[in-house]
Each structure stands twice: as C-alpha cells, then as structure tokens.
PDB file of C-alpha atoms in Angstrom:
ATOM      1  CA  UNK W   5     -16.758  -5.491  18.978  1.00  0.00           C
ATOM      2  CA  UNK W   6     -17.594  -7.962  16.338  1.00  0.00           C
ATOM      3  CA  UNK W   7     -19.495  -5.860  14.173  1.00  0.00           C
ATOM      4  CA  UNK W   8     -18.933  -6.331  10.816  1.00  0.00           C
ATOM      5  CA  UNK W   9     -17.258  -3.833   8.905  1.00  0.00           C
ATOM      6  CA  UNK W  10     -16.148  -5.123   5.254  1.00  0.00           C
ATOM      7  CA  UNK W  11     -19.782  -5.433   3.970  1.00  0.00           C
ATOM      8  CA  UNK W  12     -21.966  -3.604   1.524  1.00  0.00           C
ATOM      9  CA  UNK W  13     -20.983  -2.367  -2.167  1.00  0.00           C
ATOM     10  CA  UNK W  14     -18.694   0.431  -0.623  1.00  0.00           C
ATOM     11  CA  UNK W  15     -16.497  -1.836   0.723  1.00  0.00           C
ATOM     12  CA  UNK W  16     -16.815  -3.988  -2.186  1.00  0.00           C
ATOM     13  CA  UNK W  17     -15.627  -0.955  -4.038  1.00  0.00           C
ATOM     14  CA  UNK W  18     -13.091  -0.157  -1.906  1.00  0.00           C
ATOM     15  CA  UNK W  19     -11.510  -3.898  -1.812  1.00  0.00           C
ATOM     16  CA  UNK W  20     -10.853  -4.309  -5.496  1.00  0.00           C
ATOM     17  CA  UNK W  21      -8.288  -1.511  -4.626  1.00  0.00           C
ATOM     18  CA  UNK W  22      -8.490  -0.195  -8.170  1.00  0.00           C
ATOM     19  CA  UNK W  23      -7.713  -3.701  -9.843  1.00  0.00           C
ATOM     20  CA  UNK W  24     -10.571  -5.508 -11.696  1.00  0.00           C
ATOM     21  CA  UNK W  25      -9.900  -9.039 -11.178  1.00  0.00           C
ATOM     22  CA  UNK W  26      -9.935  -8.233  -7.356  1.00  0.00           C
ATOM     23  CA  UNK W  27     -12.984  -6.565  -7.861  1.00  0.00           C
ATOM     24  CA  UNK W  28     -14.750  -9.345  -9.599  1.00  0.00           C
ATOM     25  CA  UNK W  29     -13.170 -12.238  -7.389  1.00  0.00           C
ATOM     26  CA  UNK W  30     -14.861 -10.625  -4.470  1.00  0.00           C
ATOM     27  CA  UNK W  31     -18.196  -9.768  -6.189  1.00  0.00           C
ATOM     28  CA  UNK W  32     -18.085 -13.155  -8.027  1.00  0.00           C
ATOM     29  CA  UNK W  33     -17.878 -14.211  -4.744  1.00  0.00           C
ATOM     30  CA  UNK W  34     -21.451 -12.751  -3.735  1.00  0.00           C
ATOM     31  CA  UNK W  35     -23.123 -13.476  -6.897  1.00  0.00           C
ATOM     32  CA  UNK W  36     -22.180 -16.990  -6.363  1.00  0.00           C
ATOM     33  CA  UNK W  37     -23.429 -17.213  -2.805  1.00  0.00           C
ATOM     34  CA  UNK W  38     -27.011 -15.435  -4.208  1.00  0.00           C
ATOM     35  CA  UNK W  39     -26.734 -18.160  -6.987  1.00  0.00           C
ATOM     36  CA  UNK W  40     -26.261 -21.440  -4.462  1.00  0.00           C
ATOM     37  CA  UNK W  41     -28.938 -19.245  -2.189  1.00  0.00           C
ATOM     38  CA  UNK W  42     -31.488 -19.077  -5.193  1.00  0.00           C
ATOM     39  CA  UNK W  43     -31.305 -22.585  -6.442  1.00  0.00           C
ATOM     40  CA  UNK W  44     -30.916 -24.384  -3.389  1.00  0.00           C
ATOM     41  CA  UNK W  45     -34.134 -21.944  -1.813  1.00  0.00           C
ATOM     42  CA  UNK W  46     -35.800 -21.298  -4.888  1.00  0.00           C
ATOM     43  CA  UNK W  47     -35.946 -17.832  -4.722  1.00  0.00           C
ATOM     44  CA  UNK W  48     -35.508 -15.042  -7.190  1.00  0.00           C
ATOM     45  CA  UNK W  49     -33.325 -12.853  -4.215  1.00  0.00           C
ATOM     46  CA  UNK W  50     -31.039 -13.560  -1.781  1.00  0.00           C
ATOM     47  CA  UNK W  51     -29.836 -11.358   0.793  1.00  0.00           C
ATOM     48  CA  UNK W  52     -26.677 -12.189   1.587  1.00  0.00           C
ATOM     49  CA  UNK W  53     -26.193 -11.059   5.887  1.00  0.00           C
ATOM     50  CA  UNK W  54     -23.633  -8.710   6.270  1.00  0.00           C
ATOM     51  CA  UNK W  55     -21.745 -11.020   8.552  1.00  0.00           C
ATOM     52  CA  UNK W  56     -21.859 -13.664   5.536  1.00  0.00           C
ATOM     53  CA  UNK W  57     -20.100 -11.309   3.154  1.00  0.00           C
ATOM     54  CA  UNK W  58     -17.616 -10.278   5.586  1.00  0.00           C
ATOM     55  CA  UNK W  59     -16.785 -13.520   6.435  1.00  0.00           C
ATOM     56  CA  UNK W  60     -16.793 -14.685   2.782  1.00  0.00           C
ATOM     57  CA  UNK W  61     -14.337 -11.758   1.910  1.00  0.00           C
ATOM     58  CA  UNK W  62     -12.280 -12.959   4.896  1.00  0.00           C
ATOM     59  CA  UNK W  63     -11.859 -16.372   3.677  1.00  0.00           C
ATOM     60  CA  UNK W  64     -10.515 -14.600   0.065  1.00  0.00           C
ATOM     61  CA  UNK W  65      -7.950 -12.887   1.774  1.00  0.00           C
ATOM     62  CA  UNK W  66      -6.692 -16.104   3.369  1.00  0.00           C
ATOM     63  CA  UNK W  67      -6.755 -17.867   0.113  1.00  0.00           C
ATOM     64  CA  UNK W  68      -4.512 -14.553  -1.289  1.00  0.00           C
ATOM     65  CA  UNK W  69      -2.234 -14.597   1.464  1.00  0.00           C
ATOM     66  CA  UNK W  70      -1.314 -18.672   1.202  1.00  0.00           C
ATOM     67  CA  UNK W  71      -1.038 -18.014  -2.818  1.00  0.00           C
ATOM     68  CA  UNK W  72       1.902 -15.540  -1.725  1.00  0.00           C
ATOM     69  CA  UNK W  73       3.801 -18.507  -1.084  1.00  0.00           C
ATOM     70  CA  UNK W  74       3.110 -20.147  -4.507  1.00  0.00           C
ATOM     71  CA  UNK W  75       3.287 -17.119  -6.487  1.00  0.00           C
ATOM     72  CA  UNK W  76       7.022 -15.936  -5.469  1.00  0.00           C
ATOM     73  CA  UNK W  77      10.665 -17.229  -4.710  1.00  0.00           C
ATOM     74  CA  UNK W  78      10.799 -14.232  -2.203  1.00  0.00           C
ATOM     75  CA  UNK W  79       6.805 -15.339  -1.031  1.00  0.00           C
ATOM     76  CA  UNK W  80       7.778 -15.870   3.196  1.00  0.00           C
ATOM     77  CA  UNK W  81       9.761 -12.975   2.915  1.00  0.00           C
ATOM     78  CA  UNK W  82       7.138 -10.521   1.525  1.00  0.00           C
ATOM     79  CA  UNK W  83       4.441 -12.539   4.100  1.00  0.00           C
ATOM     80  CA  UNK W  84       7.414 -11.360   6.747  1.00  0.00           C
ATOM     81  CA  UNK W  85       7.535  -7.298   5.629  1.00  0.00           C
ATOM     82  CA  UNK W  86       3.488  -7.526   5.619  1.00  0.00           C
ATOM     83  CA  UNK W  87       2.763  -8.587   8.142  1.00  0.00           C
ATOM     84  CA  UNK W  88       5.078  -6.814  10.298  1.00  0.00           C
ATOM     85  CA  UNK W  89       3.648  -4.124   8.856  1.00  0.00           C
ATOM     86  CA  UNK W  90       0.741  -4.987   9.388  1.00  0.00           C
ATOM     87  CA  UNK W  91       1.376  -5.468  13.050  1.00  0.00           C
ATOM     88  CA  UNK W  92       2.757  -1.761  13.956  1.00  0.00           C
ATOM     89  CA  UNK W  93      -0.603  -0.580  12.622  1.00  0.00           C
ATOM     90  CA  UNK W  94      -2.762  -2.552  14.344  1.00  0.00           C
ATOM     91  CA  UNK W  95      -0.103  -1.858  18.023  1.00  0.00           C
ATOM     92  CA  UNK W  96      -1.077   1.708  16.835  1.00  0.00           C
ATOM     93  CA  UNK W  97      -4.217   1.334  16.512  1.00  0.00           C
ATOM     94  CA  UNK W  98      -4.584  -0.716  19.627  1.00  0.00           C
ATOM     95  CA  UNK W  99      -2.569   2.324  21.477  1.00  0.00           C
ATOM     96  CA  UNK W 100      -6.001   4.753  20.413  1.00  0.00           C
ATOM     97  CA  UNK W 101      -3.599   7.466  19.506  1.00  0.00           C
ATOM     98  CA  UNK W 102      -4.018   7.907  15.906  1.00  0.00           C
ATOM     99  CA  UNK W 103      -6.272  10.556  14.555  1.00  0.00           C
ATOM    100  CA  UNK W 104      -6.556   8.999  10.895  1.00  0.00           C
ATOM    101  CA  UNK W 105      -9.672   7.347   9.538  1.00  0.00           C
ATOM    102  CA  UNK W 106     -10.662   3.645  11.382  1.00  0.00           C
ATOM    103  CA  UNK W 107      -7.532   4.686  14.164  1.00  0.00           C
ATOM    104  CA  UNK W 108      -4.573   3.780  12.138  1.00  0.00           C
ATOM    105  CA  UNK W 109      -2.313   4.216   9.117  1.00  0.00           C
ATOM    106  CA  UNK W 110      -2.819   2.000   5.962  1.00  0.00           C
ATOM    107  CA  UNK W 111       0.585   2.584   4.607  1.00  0.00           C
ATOM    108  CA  UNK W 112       4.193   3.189   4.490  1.00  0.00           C
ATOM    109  CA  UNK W 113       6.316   6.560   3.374  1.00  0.00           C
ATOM    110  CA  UNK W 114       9.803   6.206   2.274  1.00  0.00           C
ATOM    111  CA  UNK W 115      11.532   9.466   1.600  1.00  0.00           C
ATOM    112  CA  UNK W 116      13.676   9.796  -1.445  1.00  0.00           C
ATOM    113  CA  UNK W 117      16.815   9.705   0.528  1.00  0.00           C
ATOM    114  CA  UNK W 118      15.901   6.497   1.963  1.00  0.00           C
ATOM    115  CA  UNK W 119      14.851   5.107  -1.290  1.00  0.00           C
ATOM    116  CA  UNK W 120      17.875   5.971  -2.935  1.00  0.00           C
ATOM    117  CA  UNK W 121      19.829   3.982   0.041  1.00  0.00           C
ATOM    118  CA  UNK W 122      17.683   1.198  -0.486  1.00  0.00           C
ATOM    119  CA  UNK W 123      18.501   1.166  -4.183  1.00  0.00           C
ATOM    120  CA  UNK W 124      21.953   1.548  -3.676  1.00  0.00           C
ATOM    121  CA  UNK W 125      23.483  -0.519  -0.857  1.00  0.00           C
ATOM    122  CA  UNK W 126      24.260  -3.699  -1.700  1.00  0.00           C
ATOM    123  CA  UNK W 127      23.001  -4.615   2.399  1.00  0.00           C
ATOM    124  CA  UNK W 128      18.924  -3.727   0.847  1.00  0.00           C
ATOM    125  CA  UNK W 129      19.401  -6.067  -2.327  1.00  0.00           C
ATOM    126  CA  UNK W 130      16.892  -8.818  -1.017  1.00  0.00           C
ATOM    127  CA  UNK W 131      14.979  -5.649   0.613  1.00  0.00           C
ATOM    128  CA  UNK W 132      14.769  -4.272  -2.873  1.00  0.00           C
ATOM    129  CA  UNK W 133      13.365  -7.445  -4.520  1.00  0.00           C
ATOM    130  CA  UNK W 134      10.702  -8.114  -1.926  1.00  0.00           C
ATOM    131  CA  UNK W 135       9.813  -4.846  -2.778  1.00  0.00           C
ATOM    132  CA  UNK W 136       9.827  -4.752  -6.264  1.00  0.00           C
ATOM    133  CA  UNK W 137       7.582  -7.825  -6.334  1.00  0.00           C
ATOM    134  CA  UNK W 138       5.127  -6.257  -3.619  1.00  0.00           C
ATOM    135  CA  UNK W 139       4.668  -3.982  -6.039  1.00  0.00           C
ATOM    136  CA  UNK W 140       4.250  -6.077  -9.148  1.00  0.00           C
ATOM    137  CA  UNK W 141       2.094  -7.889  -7.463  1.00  0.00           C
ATOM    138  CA  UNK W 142      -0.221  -4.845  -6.269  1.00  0.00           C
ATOM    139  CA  UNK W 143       0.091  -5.744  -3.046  1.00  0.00           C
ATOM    140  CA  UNK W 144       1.338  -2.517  -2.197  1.00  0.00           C
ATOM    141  CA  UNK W 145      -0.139   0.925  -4.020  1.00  0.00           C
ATOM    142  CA  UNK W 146       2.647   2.801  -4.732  1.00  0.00           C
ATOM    143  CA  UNK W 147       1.775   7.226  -4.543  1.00  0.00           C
ATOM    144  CA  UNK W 148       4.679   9.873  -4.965  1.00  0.00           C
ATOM    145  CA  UNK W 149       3.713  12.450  -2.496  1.00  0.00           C
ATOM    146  CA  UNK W 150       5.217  15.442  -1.562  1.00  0.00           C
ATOM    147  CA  UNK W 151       4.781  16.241   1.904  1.00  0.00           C
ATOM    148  CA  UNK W 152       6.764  19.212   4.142  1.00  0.00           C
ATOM    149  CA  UNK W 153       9.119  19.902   1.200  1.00  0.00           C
ATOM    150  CA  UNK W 154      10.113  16.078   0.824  1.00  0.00           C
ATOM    151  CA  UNK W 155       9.226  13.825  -1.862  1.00  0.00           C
ATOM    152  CA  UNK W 156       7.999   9.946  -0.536  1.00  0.00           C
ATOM    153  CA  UNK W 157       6.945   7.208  -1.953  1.00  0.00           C
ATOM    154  CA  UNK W 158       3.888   6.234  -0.410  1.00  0.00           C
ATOM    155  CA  UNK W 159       3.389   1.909  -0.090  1.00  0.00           C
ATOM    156  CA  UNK W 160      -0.881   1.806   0.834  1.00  0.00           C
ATOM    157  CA  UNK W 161      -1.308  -1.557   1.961  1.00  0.00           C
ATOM    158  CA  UNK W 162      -4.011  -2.944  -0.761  1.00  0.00           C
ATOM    159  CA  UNK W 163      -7.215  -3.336   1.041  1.00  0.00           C
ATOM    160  CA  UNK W 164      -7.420  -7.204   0.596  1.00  0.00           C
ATOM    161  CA  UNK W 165      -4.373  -6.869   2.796  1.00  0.00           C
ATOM    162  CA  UNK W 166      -6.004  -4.301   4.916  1.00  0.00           C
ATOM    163  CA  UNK W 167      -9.136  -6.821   5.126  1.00  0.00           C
ATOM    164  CA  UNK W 168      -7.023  -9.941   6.739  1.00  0.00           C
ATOM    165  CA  UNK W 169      -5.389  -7.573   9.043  1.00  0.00           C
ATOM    166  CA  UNK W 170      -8.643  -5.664   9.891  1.00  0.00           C
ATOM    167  CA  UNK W 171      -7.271  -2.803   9.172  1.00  0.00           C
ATOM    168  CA  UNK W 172      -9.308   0.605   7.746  1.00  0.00           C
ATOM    169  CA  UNK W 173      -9.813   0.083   4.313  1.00  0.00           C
ATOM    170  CA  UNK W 174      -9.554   4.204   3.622  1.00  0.00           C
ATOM    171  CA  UNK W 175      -6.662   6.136   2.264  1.00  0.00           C
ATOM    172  CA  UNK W 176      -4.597   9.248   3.478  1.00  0.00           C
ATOM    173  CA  UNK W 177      -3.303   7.811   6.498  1.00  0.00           C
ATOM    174  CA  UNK W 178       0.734   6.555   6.273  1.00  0.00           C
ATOM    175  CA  UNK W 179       3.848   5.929   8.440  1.00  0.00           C
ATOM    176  CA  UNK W 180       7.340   7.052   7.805  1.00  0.00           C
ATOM    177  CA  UNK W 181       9.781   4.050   7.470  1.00  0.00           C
ATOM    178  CA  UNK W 182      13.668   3.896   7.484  1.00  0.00           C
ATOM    179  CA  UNK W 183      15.142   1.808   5.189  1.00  0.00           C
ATOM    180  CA  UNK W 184      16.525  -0.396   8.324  1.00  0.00           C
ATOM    181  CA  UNK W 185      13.696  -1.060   9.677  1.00  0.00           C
ATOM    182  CA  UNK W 186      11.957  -2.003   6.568  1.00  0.00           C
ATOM    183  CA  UNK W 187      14.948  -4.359   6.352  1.00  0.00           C
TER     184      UNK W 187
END
C-alpha cells in the first residue's frame, strides 16, 4: 500500500541482523542525513520522514546487492539462489496463505539428510560453494533447529536481503528445501 515499513530504531535494530558494521552502515546512514539536514538548515534536529529512511535503507541494499558481484567469483550465482528465493516468498506471500509474521517465510530449512547429499554428491559441488560463501558472507543466518524429530539447518535470509525484497524482517518463519531445488 506504500506505507513504509523499514523505519524507526526497531527496524534499524532488526537490519543490522546481528552484525555491527551493518548496523552502523545503516545508522551512519541517518546520522549523516541529520548531519547534511543540520548544516545545510541550521538546525540542532532533524527529523528524518519515515519514508526518507526507508528509502535511504533501500538504496543500501541496492548498493549490497551490486557489491555481490564484486565481492565473489560465484557473485551471479549466489544473486541467482537469492533471489529465487526470494521470489517463492514473496509468490507466497502474494498467495495470502501464510500464517507467519508480515505473510511469509524469511528462510530456508534443509534437513540433515539433504545436507549430507549436498555435501556429498559431486552434482551439488558449485551448490555447495555458493553456499558456503552465502554464509561467509552473512548473507544467510545459519540456526540448527530441531523440529518434528529432524534436525535442519535453518538459512534466515539477513534482513538487508529481506529489505530489497520487502520481505518481513522477523524471524521464526522458514521453508523446507530439497537439495534439487536449491540446485
């Protein structure tokens, strides 16, 4: 509806996903918006609009997404597996089926058996590597859960990620994935 939604020190909080050089590239971000606002106006306070600081963290996550490319020999590939991703939330989201917080997952589960095939087969090699460097990269969260008597490895989408896909920036809510369709 065009409301912004990734505004306010919550969200803030929530963004850095846990790592503090997120977390102070997006508040640096603010505090130099209030600093241009203060000497350019003159005044001691700015209040930066809530549709200012979601557009400002918007235009980070754009500049994080095209670094992908510079950052990594695998960088269209793990652009590919994110944003496809990416895309089945926001289909199941779209579908208003979902009972998990802001209508869809923010995550995938892979179940130790699948893991294990993913680790093993030679066919999952490049699979393994974009996913090794996801994960280096914090670009996924990686959570061992036990769920139903199964063990899975939980991938939360960091919520920079979860920002340029508006996507809920809140935790709990994940999709089981085969290793073939992850490949």
């Amino acid at each position: 509806n065009g409301i912004p939604f990734y505004f306010g020190t919550d969200a803030l909080y929530k963004l850095s996903s846990f790592n503090i050089e997120q977390f102070l590239s997006f508040a640096g971000s603010i505090f130099e918006l209030n600093k241009a606002g203060k000497i350019i106006g003159g005044k001691n306070f700015i209040r930066v609009s809530a549709e200012e600081q979601q557009k400002l963290f918007k235009i980070l996550a754009e500049k994080r997404w095209d670094d992908i490319l510079q950052r990594f020999s695998y960088g269209e590939k793990i652009q590919n597996i994110l944003s496809n991703l990416c895309q089945i939330a926001i289909d199941e989201r779209n579908r208003e089926s979902n009972s998990y917080n802001g209508g869809t997952f923010s995550g995938i589960g892979i179940d130790s058996e699948q893991l294990r095939k993913i680790l093993a087969e030679e066919k999952y090699r490049e699979l393994k590597e974009v996913l090794r460097q996801c994960i280096s990269a914090w670009y996924f969260e990686k959570r061992v859960i036990s769920q139903s008597g199964r063990e899975w490895v939980v991938l939360y989408y960091n919520r920079w990620i979860c920002l340029k896909f508006d996507l809920p920036l809140a935790y709990g809510g994940w999709k089981p994935m085969k290793a073939e369709k992850l490949n």
